Coordinates of C-alpha atoms in Angstrom, one line a residue:
X1 CA -15.1 17.0 2.2
X2 CA -12.1 19.0 3.2
X3 CA -8.7 18.3 1.6
X4 CA -7.1 18.2 5.1
X5 CA -9.2 15.3 6.3
X6 CA -7.3 12.2 7.1
X7 CA -8.5 9.5 4.8
X8 CA -10.0 6.4 6.3
X9 CA -8.5 3.0 5.7
X10 CA -11.4 2.2 3.4
X11 CA -10.9 5.3 1.4
X12 CA -7.2 4.7 1.1
X13 CA -7.7 1.0 0.2
X14 CA -10.2 1.9 -2.6
X15 CA -8.0 4.7 -3.9
X16 CA -5.0 2.4 -4.1
X17 CA -7.2 -0.3 -5.9
X18 CA -8.5 2.3 -8.4
X19 CA -5.0 3.7 -9.1
X20 CA -3.6 0.1 -9.5
X21 CA -6.5 -0.8 -11.9
X22 CA -5.7 2.3 -13.9
X23 CA -2.1 1.3 -14.2
X24 CA -0.5 3.9 -11.9
X25 CA 0.7 1.5 -9.2
X26 CA 3.0 -1.5 -9.9
X27 CA 3.8 -2.5 -6.3
X28 CA 2.8 -1.8 -2.7
X29 CA 5.3 1.0 -2.3
X30 CA 4.2 2.8 -5.4
X31 CA 1.4 4.6 -3.5
X32 CA 3.9 6.2 -1.2
X33 CA 6.1 7.2 -4.1
X34 CA 3.2 8.5 -6.2
X35 CA 2.9 12.3 -6.5
X36 CA 0.6 13.9 -3.9
X37 CA -1.7 15.2 -6.6
X38 CA -2.3 11.6 -7.9
X39 CA -3.0 10.4 -4.4
X40 CA -5.4 13.3 -3.8
X41 CA -7.2 12.7 -7.0
X42 CA -7.7 9.0 -6.3
X43 CA -8.7 9.7 -2.7
X44 CA -11.3 12.1 -3.9
X45 CA -12.6 9.5 -6.4
X46 CA -12.7 6.9 -3.6
X47 CA -14.6 9.3 -1.3
X48 CA -17.1 10.0 -4.1
X49 CA -17.5 6.3 -4.9
X50 CA -18.1 5.4 -1.2
X51 CA -20.6 8.2 -0.8
X52 CA -22.6 7.0 -3.8
X53 CA -22.5 3.4 -2.7
X54 CA -23.4 4.3 0.9
X55 CA -20.0 3.2 2.3
X56 CA -17.7 2.7 3.8
X57 CA -19.6 -0.2 5.3
X58 CA -18.3 -2.2 8.2
X59 CA -17.2 -5.0 5.8
X60 CA -15.3 -2.4 3.6
X61 CA -13.6 -1.1 6.7
X62 CA -12.6 -4.6 7.8
X63 CA -11.3 -5.4 4.3
X64 CA -9.3 -2.2 4.3
X65 CA -7.8 -2.9 7.7
X66 CA -6.9 -6.5 6.6
X67 CA -5.3 -5.2 3.4
X68 CA -3.2 -2.7 5.4
X69 CA -2.1 -5.5 7.6
X70 CA -1.2 -7.7 4.7
X71 CA 0.8 -4.9 3.1
X72 CA 2.7 -4.4 6.3
X73 CA 3.5 -8.1 6.7
X74 CA 4.7 -8.2 3.1
X75 CA 7.0 -5.2 3.7
X76 CA 8.4 -6.9 6.8
X77 CA 8.8 -10.2 4.9
X78 CA 10.7 -8.4 2.1
X79 CA 12.9 -6.6 4.6
X80 CA 13.8 -9.9 6.4
X81 CA 14.4 -11.6 3.1
X82 CA 16.9 -8.8 2.0
X83 CA 18.6 -9.0 5.4
X84 CA 18.9 -12.8 5.2
X85 CA 20.3 -12.6 1.7
X86 CA 22.8 -9.9 2.7
X87 CA 23.9 -11.9 5.7
X88 CA 24.4 -15.0 3.5
X89 CA 26.4 -13.0 1.0
X90 CA 28.6 -11.6 3.8
X91 CA 29.1 -15.1 5.3
X92 CA 30.1 -16.5 1.9
X93 CA 32.6 -13.6 1.3
X94 CA 34.1 -14.1 4.8
X95 CA 34.8 -17.8 4.1
X96 CA 36.8 -17.0 1.0

């Protein structure tokens, strides 16, 4: 497959899982911070794995889409949590 091909959600999901299992990712944002060469290597591995197993199947695609939604929801939750914490801190300081 060409290197310029946009990875499917299933490929990206599998690549992230493989990288996490190998100890390269410690949180959801680590994939974005990882070097491009590491992401490319794991995407290639994911593509090869899916080709061998006859995927991505519809179930794998659905699981990948749900995983992406969960990551986005966790990101939003964390952002709101930080905003709430910062607002509470500012309110406490304003009362003093």
